[in-house]
Coordinates of C-alpha atoms in Angstrom, one line a residue:
X1 CA 114.5 83.5 124.8
X2 CA 115.2 86.2 122.1
X3 CA 114.4 88.7 125.0
X4 CA 117.0 87.5 126.2
X5 CA 119.4 90.0 124.3
X6 CA 117.8 93.1 125.6
X7 CA 117.4 91.6 129.2
X8 CA 119.4 88.9 130.6
X9 CA 123.2 89.4 131.9
X10 CA 124.7 92.1 134.0
X11 CA 125.9 94.3 130.5
X12 CA 121.6 94.9 130.0
X13 CA 121.8 96.4 132.9
X14 CA 120.9 99.6 131.2
X15 CA 118.4 98.0 129.6
X16 CA 116.6 96.7 132.2
X17 CA 117.1 100.4 133.5
X18 CA 114.9 101.6 130.5
X19 CA 112.4 98.6 130.6
X20 CA 111.9 99.5 134.4
X21 CA 111.1 103.2 133.6
X22 CA 108.0 101.8 131.3
X23 CA 106.8 100.3 135.0
X24 CA 107.5 97.1 134.2
X25 CA 108.9 94.5 137.4
X26 CA 111.5 92.3 138.0
X27 CA 109.0 90.0 137.9
X28 CA 107.5 91.0 134.1
X29 CA 110.7 91.4 133.2
X30 CA 112.0 88.2 133.2
X31 CA 108.9 86.3 131.5
X32 CA 108.7 86.4 127.7
X33 CA 108.0 89.6 125.7
X34 CA 105.2 89.6 123.4
X35 CA 104.3 92.0 121.5
X36 CA 100.6 93.3 120.9
X37 CA 100.7 95.2 117.7
X38 CA 97.2 96.8 117.7
X39 CA 96.3 99.1 114.9
X40 CA 93.9 100.9 116.6
X41 CA 93.0 104.7 115.5
X42 CA 89.6 107.1 115.2
X43 CA 89.7 107.1 111.7
X44 CA 89.0 103.5 110.7
X45 CA 85.4 102.0 112.0
X46 CA 87.1 98.4 112.0
X47 CA 89.6 100.1 114.5
X48 CA 88.1 102.4 116.8
X49 CA 87.6 99.5 119.2
X50 CA 91.0 97.4 118.8
X51 CA 91.5 98.7 122.6
X52 CA 88.9 96.2 124.0
X53 CA 91.1 93.5 121.7
X54 CA 94.5 94.5 122.5
X55 CA 93.4 94.9 126.4
X56 CA 91.9 91.4 126.0
X57 CA 94.9 89.9 124.9
X58 CA 96.7 91.4 127.3
X59 CA 95.0 89.9 129.7
X60 CA 95.7 86.8 127.9
X61 CA 99.0 86.8 127.8
X62 CA 99.3 87.5 131.5
X63 CA 96.9 84.3 132.2
X64 CA 99.7 82.0 130.5
X65 CA 102.6 83.4 132.1
X66 CA 103.8 86.3 129.1
X67 CA 104.3 90.2 129.4
X68 CA 102.5 92.1 127.5
X69 CA 104.1 95.1 125.5
X70 CA 101.5 97.1 123.0
X71 CA 102.9 99.4 120.3
X72 CA 100.9 100.7 116.9
X73 CA 100.3 100.0 113.3
X74 CA 99.0 102.2 111.3
X75 CA 96.3 102.0 108.9
X76 CA 94.1 103.6 105.9
X77 CA 90.5 103.2 105.9
X78 CA 90.3 101.9 102.4
X79 CA 86.6 104.0 101.9
X80 CA 87.7 107.3 103.3
X81 CA 90.2 106.9 100.6
X82 CA 88.0 106.2 98.0
X83 CA 87.8 108.2 94.7
X84 CA 90.6 110.5 95.2
X85 CA 94.3 110.9 95.8
X86 CA 94.2 109.3 98.9
X87 CA 93.7 105.8 97.5
X88 CA 97.6 105.7 95.7
X89 CA 98.2 105.1 99.6
X90 CA 96.2 102.5 101.0
X91 CA 97.9 99.4 99.0
X92 CA 101.4 100.8 99.4
X93 CA 100.7 100.9 103.3
X94 CA 101.2 96.8 103.2
X95 CA 105.0 97.1 102.9
X96 CA 105.3 100.6 105.7
X97 CA 103.1 97.9 108.4
X98 CA 105.5 95.2 107.2
X99 CA 108.6 97.6 107.5
X100 CA 107.6 98.7 110.6
X101 CA 106.3 95.6 112.4
X102 CA 109.7 94.1 111.7
X103 CA 112.2 97.0 112.7
X104 CA 109.8 97.3 116.1
X105 CA 110.2 93.1 116.7
X106 CA 113.7 93.4 115.4
X107 CA 114.6 96.1 117.1
X108 CA 113.1 95.2 120.9
X109 CA 114.0 91.7 121.0
X110 CA 109.9 90.5 121.4
X111 CA 109.5 86.5 122.1
X112 CA 106.4 86.3 120.2
X113 CA 103.4 88.9 118.3
X114 CA 100.1 88.9 118.7
X115 CA 98.8 91.0 115.0
X116 CA 95.7 93.4 115.4
X117 CA 94.7 94.1 112.6
X118 CA 90.9 94.7 111.3
X119 CA 90.6 96.4 107.5
X120 CA 91.6 95.6 104.1
X121 CA 95.6 96.1 104.0
X122 CA 96.7 95.8 107.9
X123 CA 95.8 92.1 107.7
X124 CA 98.1 91.2 104.6
X125 CA 100.3 93.4 105.9
X126 CA 101.1 91.8 109.6
X127 CA 100.7 88.3 108.0
X128 CA 103.3 89.2 105.8
X129 CA 105.7 90.0 108.8
X130 CA 105.0 87.0 110.6
X131 CA 106.1 85.3 107.7
X132 CA 109.1 87.6 107.5
X133 CA 110.1 87.6 111.1
X134 CA 109.1 84.1 111.8
X135 CA 108.8 84.5 115.4
X136 CA 105.7 82.6 117.3
X137 CA 103.0 85.1 115.8
X138 CA 99.3 85.4 116.0
X139 CA 96.4 87.3 114.4
X140 CA 93.5 88.1 116.0
X141 CA 91.7 90.6 114.2
X142 CA 88.2 92.9 115.3
X143 CA 85.4 91.7 113.5
X144 CA 82.8 92.7 111.2
X145 CA 80.6 95.1 111.5
X146 CA 76.6 94.5 111.3
X147 CA 74.3 94.9 108.6
X148 CA 71.0 96.1 109.2
X149 CA 68.1 96.7 107.3
X150 CA 66.8 99.6 105.1
X151 CA 63.7 99.8 103.7
X152 CA 63.3 96.2 104.5
X153 CA 66.6 95.0 103.2
X154 CA 70.3 94.8 104.4
X155 CA 72.0 96.8 103.2
X156 CA 75.9 97.6 104.1
X157 CA 78.9 100.2 102.8
X158 CA 78.4 99.0 99.3
X159 CA 75.0 100.1 99.2
X160 CA 75.7 103.9 99.6
X161 CA 77.9 103.7 96.5
X162 CA 74.9 102.5 94.5
X163 CA 72.7 105.1 96.3
X164 CA 74.7 107.5 94.8
X165 CA 74.3 106.3 91.4
X166 CA 70.6 106.0 92.0
X167 CA 70.2 109.9 93.1
X168 CA 72.4 111.3 90.0
X169 CA 70.2 108.7 87.3
X170 CA 67.3 110.2 89.8
X171 CA 65.5 107.4 91.0
X172 CA 65.8 108.0 94.2
X173 CA 65.5 111.7 96.3
X174 CA 67.8 113.0 98.8
X175 CA 66.4 112.4 101.3
X176 CA 66.3 108.7 100.4
X177 CA 69.7 108.9 99.6
X178 CA 70.5 110.6 103.4
X179 CA 68.4 107.4 104.9
X180 CA 70.9 105.3 103.1
X181 CA 74.2 107.0 104.5
X182 CA 72.9 106.9 108.3
X183 CA 72.0 102.7 107.9
X184 CA 74.6 101.5 106.0
X185 CA 77.1 101.6 108.6
X186 CA 75.4 100.9 112.0
X187 CA 78.4 99.7 114.5
X188 CA 82.4 99.3 114.3
X189 CA 83.7 96.5 112.9
X190 CA 85.1 95.7 108.9
X191 CA 82.6 96.4 106.7
X192 CA 79.8 93.6 106.6
X193 CA 80.4 92.2 103.3
X194 CA 82.7 89.8 102.0
X195 CA 84.7 92.6 101.0
X196 CA 88.7 92.5 101.4
X197 CA 88.7 93.1 105.1
X198 CA 86.8 90.3 106.0
X199 CA 88.2 88.6 103.1
X200 CA 91.7 88.4 104.8
X201 CA 90.3 88.2 108.1
X202 CA 88.7 84.8 107.2
X203 CA 91.7 83.3 105.0
X204 CA 93.9 83.9 108.1
X205 CA 91.9 81.2 109.6
X206 CA 92.8 78.8 106.6
X207 CA 95.8 79.5 106.2
X208 CA 96.4 78.9 110.3
X209 CA 97.3 81.7 111.8
X210 CA 94.0 83.1 113.6
X211 CA 91.9 80.7 115.8
X212 CA 88.3 79.6 114.4
X213 CA 86.0 82.5 114.5
X214 CA 88.2 84.9 113.5
X215 CA 86.4 86.0 110.0
X216 CA 83.3 85.7 111.3
X217 CA 82.7 86.9 114.9
X218 CA 81.4 90.5 115.0
X219 CA 82.9 93.1 116.4
X220 CA 80.4 93.9 119.3
X221 CA 79.6 90.3 120.2
X222 CA 80.7 89.3 123.4
X223 CA 82.8 86.2 121.9
X224 CA 85.1 88.3 120.3
X225 CA 86.8 89.5 123.4
X226 CA 86.6 86.0 124.5
X227 CA 88.7 85.1 121.1
X228 CA 91.2 87.8 121.7
X229 CA 91.6 86.7 125.4
X230 CA 92.1 83.1 123.8
X231 CA 94.5 84.5 121.1
X232 CA 96.8 86.0 124.2
X233 CA 96.7 82.2 125.2
X234 CA 97.5 80.4 122.8
X235 CA 100.8 83.1 121.7
X236 CA 102.3 81.8 125.1
X237 CA 102.0 78.1 124.2
X238 CA 103.0 78.4 120.8
X239 CA 106.5 80.6 122.4
X240 CA 106.9 77.4 124.6
X241 CA 107.0 74.8 121.7
X242 CA 108.8 77.2 119.0
X243 CA 106.2 77.1 116.6
X244 CA 106.7 79.3 114.3
X245 CA 105.0 80.8 111.0
X246 CA 107.7 78.3 108.8
X247 CA 106.0 75.4 110.2
X248 CA 102.3 76.8 109.6
X249 CA 102.7 79.1 106.0
X250 CA 103.4 75.9 104.1
X251 CA 102.3 75.3 100.7
X252 CA 99.7 73.3 101.9
X253 CA 98.3 76.0 103.6
X254 CA 98.5 78.8 100.7
X255 CA 96.7 75.8 99.1
X256 CA 94.1 75.7 101.1
X257 CA 93.6 79.4 101.0
X258 CA 93.3 79.7 97.6
X259 CA 91.0 76.6 97.9
X260 CA 88.8 78.5 100.6
X261 CA 88.6 81.9 98.9
X262 CA 86.4 80.3 95.8
X263 CA 84.1 79.1 97.7
X264 CA 83.7 82.0 99.3
X265 CA 83.7 84.2 97.0
X266 CA 86.4 86.6 98.2
X267 CA 87.5 89.9 97.3
X268 CA 89.6 90.1 94.1
X269 CA 92.2 91.7 96.5
X270 CA 93.2 88.5 97.5
X271 CA 94.7 87.9 94.5
X272 CA 97.2 90.4 95.4
X273 CA 97.8 89.6 99.0
X274 CA 98.1 85.9 99.2
X275 CA 100.9 85.8 96.6
X276 CA 102.0 88.9 98.8
X277 CA 102.6 86.9 102.0
X278 CA 104.0 83.9 100.4
X279 CA 106.6 85.6 98.7
X280 CA 107.5 86.5 102.5
X281 CA 107.3 83.5 103.9
X282 CA 109.1 81.6 101.2
X283 CA 106.2 80.1 98.7
X284 CA 105.7 79.5 95.3
X285 CA 102.0 80.4 94.4
X286 CA 101.0 81.6 90.8
X287 CA 97.9 83.0 89.3
X288 CA 97.7 79.9 87.4
X289 CA 97.6 78.1 90.4
X290 CA 94.7 80.1 91.3
X291 CA 92.9 79.7 87.8
X292 CA 93.1 76.0 88.5
X293 CA 91.8 75.7 91.3
X294 CA 88.8 78.0 90.7
X295 CA 88.2 75.2 88.2
X296 CA 87.2 72.9 90.2
X297 CA 86.4 74.4 93.3
X298 CA 82.4 74.6 93.6
X299 CA 80.9 78.5 94.9
X300 CA 79.3 77.7 98.1
X301 CA 78.8 81.4 99.2
X302 CA 77.4 84.1 97.5
X303 CA 77.7 87.1 100.4
X304 CA 77.4 90.9 99.2
X305 CA 78.0 92.4 97.0
X306 CA 77.6 89.1 95.2
X307 CA 74.6 88.4 96.8
X308 CA 72.0 89.1 100.2
X309 CA 73.8 87.6 102.7
X310 CA 76.7 89.4 104.9
X311 CA 79.3 88.2 107.4
X312 CA 77.0 87.9 110.2
X313 CA 75.0 85.4 108.3
X314 CA 78.1 83.5 107.5
X315 CA 79.1 83.8 111.2
X316 CA 75.6 82.5 112.3
X317 CA 75.6 79.5 109.7
X318 CA 78.5 77.9 110.7
X319 CA 81.5 80.1 109.8
X320 CA 84.8 79.7 108.2
X321 CA 85.4 76.0 109.5
X322 CA 81.5 74.9 108.3
X323 CA 82.9 75.9 104.9
X324 CA 86.2 73.8 104.9
X325 CA 84.0 70.8 106.5
X326 CA 81.7 71.0 103.2
X327 CA 84.6 71.5 100.8
X328 CA 86.6 68.4 103.2
X329 CA 83.4 66.0 102.0
X330 CA 84.9 65.4 98.2
X331 CA 88.5 66.0 99.7
X332 CA 89.4 69.1 98.5
X333 CA 91.3 71.0 101.5
X334 CA 95.0 69.5 102.9
X335 CA 93.9 68.4 106.3
X336 CA 97.3 68.0 107.6
X337 CA 98.5 71.6 108.2
X338 CA 99.5 72.9 111.9
X339 CA 97.8 75.6 112.6
X340 CA 98.1 78.3 115.8
X341 CA 95.6 76.3 117.7
X342 CA 97.9 73.3 118.3
X343 CA 95.6 71.4 116.2
X344 CA 95.6 70.7 111.8
X345 CA 93.1 71.8 110.4
X346 CA 91.6 68.4 109.8
X347 CA 91.0 68.7 114.0
X348 CA 89.9 72.1 113.7
X349 CA 86.8 71.5 111.4
X350 CA 85.9 67.7 112.5
X351 CA 82.8 69.3 114.8
X352 CA 82.3 72.2 112.7
X353 CA 79.1 71.4 110.3
X354 CA 76.8 74.0 108.0
X355 CA 73.4 75.8 110.2
X356 CA 72.3 77.0 107.0
X357 CA 72.4 75.9 103.4
X358 CA 70.8 78.8 102.1
X359 CA 73.9 80.7 103.4
X360 CA 76.3 78.1 102.4
X361 CA 75.3 76.0 100.4
X362 CA 75.9 72.1 100.1
X363 CA 78.7 70.8 98.6
X364 CA 76.6 68.4 96.0
X365 CA 74.3 72.3 95.3
X366 CA 76.9 74.6 94.6
X367 CA 76.4 78.4 93.4
X368 CA 78.9 77.2 90.3
X369 CA 80.8 74.6 90.1
X370 CA 83.7 77.2 89.8
X371 CA 84.9 79.4 92.8
X372 CA 84.2 83.1 92.9
X373 CA 87.4 84.8 91.1
X374 CA 88.7 83.8 87.9
X375 CA 91.9 85.1 86.4
X376 CA 91.4 85.8 82.7
X377 CA 94.3 86.4 79.6
X378 CA 95.0 87.0 76.9
X379 CA 96.4 90.0 73.7
X380 CA 95.1 92.6 76.0
X381 CA 96.5 91.0 79.4
X382 CA 99.4 88.8 78.6
X383 CA 100.0 88.3 82.4
X384 CA 96.6 88.2 83.4
X385 CA 93.6 89.7 84.8
X386 CA 91.6 89.1 88.1
X387 CA 87.7 89.7 87.8
X388 CA 85.0 88.4 90.6
X389 CA 82.9 85.7 89.0
X390 CA 80.4 85.2 91.7
X391 CA 79.5 88.9 91.2
X392 CA 79.1 89.4 87.7
X393 CA 75.7 89.2 86.2
X394 CA 75.4 85.6 83.9
X395 CA 74.2 88.5 80.8
X396 CA 77.8 89.8 81.4
X397 CA 80.1 86.4 81.0
X398 CA 80.2 86.7 78.1
X399 CA 80.8 90.5 76.0
X400 CA 82.2 91.9 73.6
X401 CA 81.9 96.0 73.0
X402 CA 84.0 98.9 71.7
X403 CA 86.4 100.9 74.5
X404 CA 85.8 103.8 76.2
X405 CA 89.3 105.0 77.3
X406 CA 90.0 107.3 80.0
X407 CA 93.9 107.6 81.3
X408 CA 92.9 107.5 85.1
X409 CA 90.1 106.9 87.1
X410 CA 88.5 110.3 87.8
X411 CA 88.3 110.9 84.2
X412 CA 86.0 108.0 83.9
X413 CA 84.1 108.8 87.2
X414 CA 83.1 111.9 85.6
X415 CA 81.9 110.5 82.0
X416 CA 80.1 108.0 84.0
X417 CA 78.2 110.6 85.8
X418 CA 77.6 112.7 83.3
X419 CA 75.9 110.0 80.8
X420 CA 78.7 109.8 78.4
X421 CA 79.0 105.3 79.1
X422 CA 76.2 104.0 77.1
X423 CA 75.0 99.9 77.3
X424 CA 77.3 97.8 75.7
X425 CA 80.6 100.1 76.2
X426 CA 83.9 98.5 78.0
X427 CA 85.3 101.2 80.1
X428 CA 88.9 101.3 80.2
X429 CA 90.6 102.6 82.7
X430 CA 94.3 103.1 82.8
X431 CA 97.6 104.1 84.6
X432 CA 96.7 103.7 87.7
X433 CA 98.7 100.2 88.1
X434 CA 101.3 99.7 90.9
X435 CA 103.7 101.7 89.7
X436 CA 101.5 104.2 87.2
X437 CA 99.4 104.9 89.5
X438 CA 101.3 105.0 91.7
X439 CA 99.5 102.7 94.1
X440 CA 96.7 100.6 92.3
X441 CA 93.7 102.5 93.7
X442 CA 90.7 100.4 93.6
X443 CA 87.8 101.9 91.9
X444 CA 84.9 101.4 93.7
X445 CA 82.6 104.7 92.6
X446 CA 82.9 104.1 89.2
X447 CA 82.0 100.1 89.2
X448 CA 79.5 101.1 92.0
X449 CA 78.3 104.2 89.6
X450 CA 77.4 101.8 86.8
X451 CA 75.3 99.9 89.4
X452 CA 73.7 102.0 90.4
X453 CA 72.6 103.4 87.1
X454 CA 70.9 100.3 86.7
X455 CA 73.7 99.8 83.8
X456 CA 75.6 96.6 85.6
X457 CA 74.1 94.1 83.2
X458 CA 75.3 96.0 80.4
X459 CA 78.7 97.5 80.8
X460 CA 81.5 96.1 81.7
X461 CA 84.9 97.8 82.9
X462 CA 88.7 97.1 83.1
X463 CA 91.8 98.2 84.5
X464 CA 95.1 97.9 85.2
X465 CA 94.6 99.3 88.9
X466 CA 91.9 97.3 91.0
X467 CA 88.6 96.7 92.3
X468 CA 87.4 97.0 95.6
X469 CA 86.1 93.8 97.1
X470 CA 82.6 95.8 97.4
X471 CA 82.6 95.7 94.3
X472 CA 80.0 93.8 91.3
X473 CA 79.6 93.4 87.7
X474 CA 82.2 92.4 85.2
X475 CA 85.0 94.5 86.6
X476 CA 88.3 93.4 85.7
X477 CA 91.4 94.3 87.4
X478 CA 94.9 94.1 87.5
X479 CA 95.6 93.7 83.7
X480 CA 99.1 92.9 83.8
X481 CA 101.6 94.0 82.3
X482 CA 99.6 97.5 83.3
X483 CA 100.1 100.3 80.7
X484 CA 103.4 102.3 82.2
X485 CA 104.9 99.2 81.6
X486 CA 103.8 99.1 77.8
X487 CA 100.9 96.4 78.5
X488 CA 98.6 96.3 76.0
X489 CA 96.2 98.3 77.5
X490 CA 98.4 101.1 76.8
X491 CA 97.5 100.8 73.2
X492 CA 93.9 100.8 73.1
X493 CA 91.9 103.3 71.2
X494 CA 88.6 104.7 71.8
X495 CA 86.5 102.6 69.5
X496 CA 88.5 99.2 69.8
X497 CA 86.6 96.1 70.3
X498 CA 87.3 94.2 73.5
X499 CA 86.2 90.3 74.1
X500 CA 85.2 89.3 77.8
X501 CA 84.8 85.6 77.9
X502 CA 84.7 85.0 81.4
X503 CA 83.6 81.3 81.2
X504 CA 86.6 80.2 79.0
X505 CA 89.0 82.8 81.0
X506 CA 89.7 85.1 78.3
X507 CA 90.2 88.6 77.5
X508 CA 91.4 89.8 73.8
X509 CA 91.4 93.1 72.1
X510 CA 90.2 92.7 68.8
X511 CA 92.8 94.5 67.0
X512 CA 95.7 92.8 65.1
X513 CA 98.9 92.7 66.3
X514 CA 100.2 94.5 63.4
X515 CA 98.5 97.2 64.8
X516 CA 99.3 96.9 68.2
X517 CA 102.7 97.4 67.0
X518 CA 102.5 100.6 65.1
X519 CA 100.6 101.9 68.1
X520 CA 103.6 100.9 70.4
X521 CA 106.7 102.6 67.5
X522 CA 107.8 106.0 69.3
X523 CA 105.3 105.4 72.1
X524 CA 106.3 106.8 75.9
X525 CA 104.2 106.1 79.3
X526 CA 102.4 108.5 80.8
X527 CA 104.4 110.0 83.9
X528 CA 103.1 108.7 87.5
X529 CA 100.6 111.5 89.0
X530 CA 102.5 111.5 91.9
X531 CA 107.0 111.4 92.1
X532 CA 107.9 112.6 95.3
X533 CA 108.1 111.0 98.7
X534 CA 106.9 107.5 99.6
X535 CA 104.9 106.7 96.4
X536 CA 108.1 107.9 94.0
X537 CA 110.2 105.3 96.0
X538 CA 107.2 102.9 95.9
X539 CA 106.7 103.2 92.2
X540 CA 110.4 102.7 91.6
X541 CA 110.3 99.1 93.7
X542 CA 107.0 97.9 93.5
X543 CA 106.4 94.8 91.2
X544 CA 103.5 93.6 88.8
X545 CA 99.9 93.3 90.6
X546 CA 100.0 89.4 89.5
X547 CA 102.6 89.0 91.1
X548 CA 101.5 90.9 94.6
X549 CA 102.9 93.6 94.1
X550 CA 105.6 92.8 96.4
X551 CA 108.7 95.4 96.8
X552 CA 111.3 94.0 94.6
X553 CA 114.9 95.3 96.0
X554 CA 117.4 93.3 94.7

């Protein structure tokens, strides 16, 4: 056992003394030591109740002969960080989470790891740590928030942003705005649409690192506690059989994840996180691969923000396993891959079925024959840009309009709320990439403002930053190379015509190469807006968004 390094032999008498100082008995020390990494805190709605998940996990570990030892992980609430300097720290915490878990597990010789996240960057950060450590590991999340009716319509966190836009446009009053505020987030859990947190919790099942149900069982259901207990029991079997993440996170697992990503219409942030997890697992995936899969994967779900359904509806319709079973009817998945259940994915989904074809479309009658995410390329984005195609109005799949250029999200929001953006415009927000931001901010505020003001079928947004999983409309993020690296987005001027063709995976700046080269002469990039502390180091080491925004230190 790995833990022998801290507990076995006469030489480890001092180590055992320290373990006993925590209250552990000889009997507990002799058993496998299992790290229980909980991201519980009192600021993220998805994390406030993770203590219950951790307690259930520890009960499961003890039931199956192990000794659980809990320690914390940090987490940023993307919603609370949205629209101000705090969002620059969100993506960057993914690397801190992975690094800190690696440090704790290696320093203390744990035999296995149970990871308990729930929200945006915490899920991929923990999976990155699992892949890097390559010790038996399993993930169990806290589960999604419920959605409740407001004025007859189910609402969610994203609804509040659009309500702000409606209020600014004068279509709702202050009392109505307060109503949305009170009803949008009615329970603990990750926000109720197919936003980034729920996307990654669902894809954790598909990758094989979480038990079936991980992505969709609501946070407030007792079934979630039972799932956590089973995760605690399963880690002991993984330890006993020495099943490691490298046995599970194989190329075919990522192939499956990209397939289901497209079928579900997940957050565009999955195009950051899946490559980052694959990087740690030493698996090669690319945006070209993602596009190839998207082109031939039917989009089966329109969950909020793409449609009216929420994750609770997906749960009731059969969950991720039912979506996978539907895809398997046309041999679109690799079913022989191992999972933390001890079974293959094929065995896991064998008895799953769709209980509501309004929520999960049948494979022969999808929303579209192509996947929910598309990667666009062209002279404006030589390395690519990402859009949630399933959340784009049909009218905006092809659009040509004049650029309105802003060097920060803040400037763009000010212009939108001031009514300076009009039908047909293409809003360009640059110097918000991983290096240039630094931190690659999510931009739910400007996209929601545009939607709330009724312009989502008339205005496009492009950025070298990224968009929230809650974003809908023609919002194209991850434009690479980013502005600070001299990408073409740095040389766009107000009034330049930009052509967007999502159906044909193209985005073009309608300016000649000669003119772009002329603008490039004598150019110097804007400096990152934060030049101290962690973000200074992050800016120096982080790679392009199209490569997962991973840290490159060699």
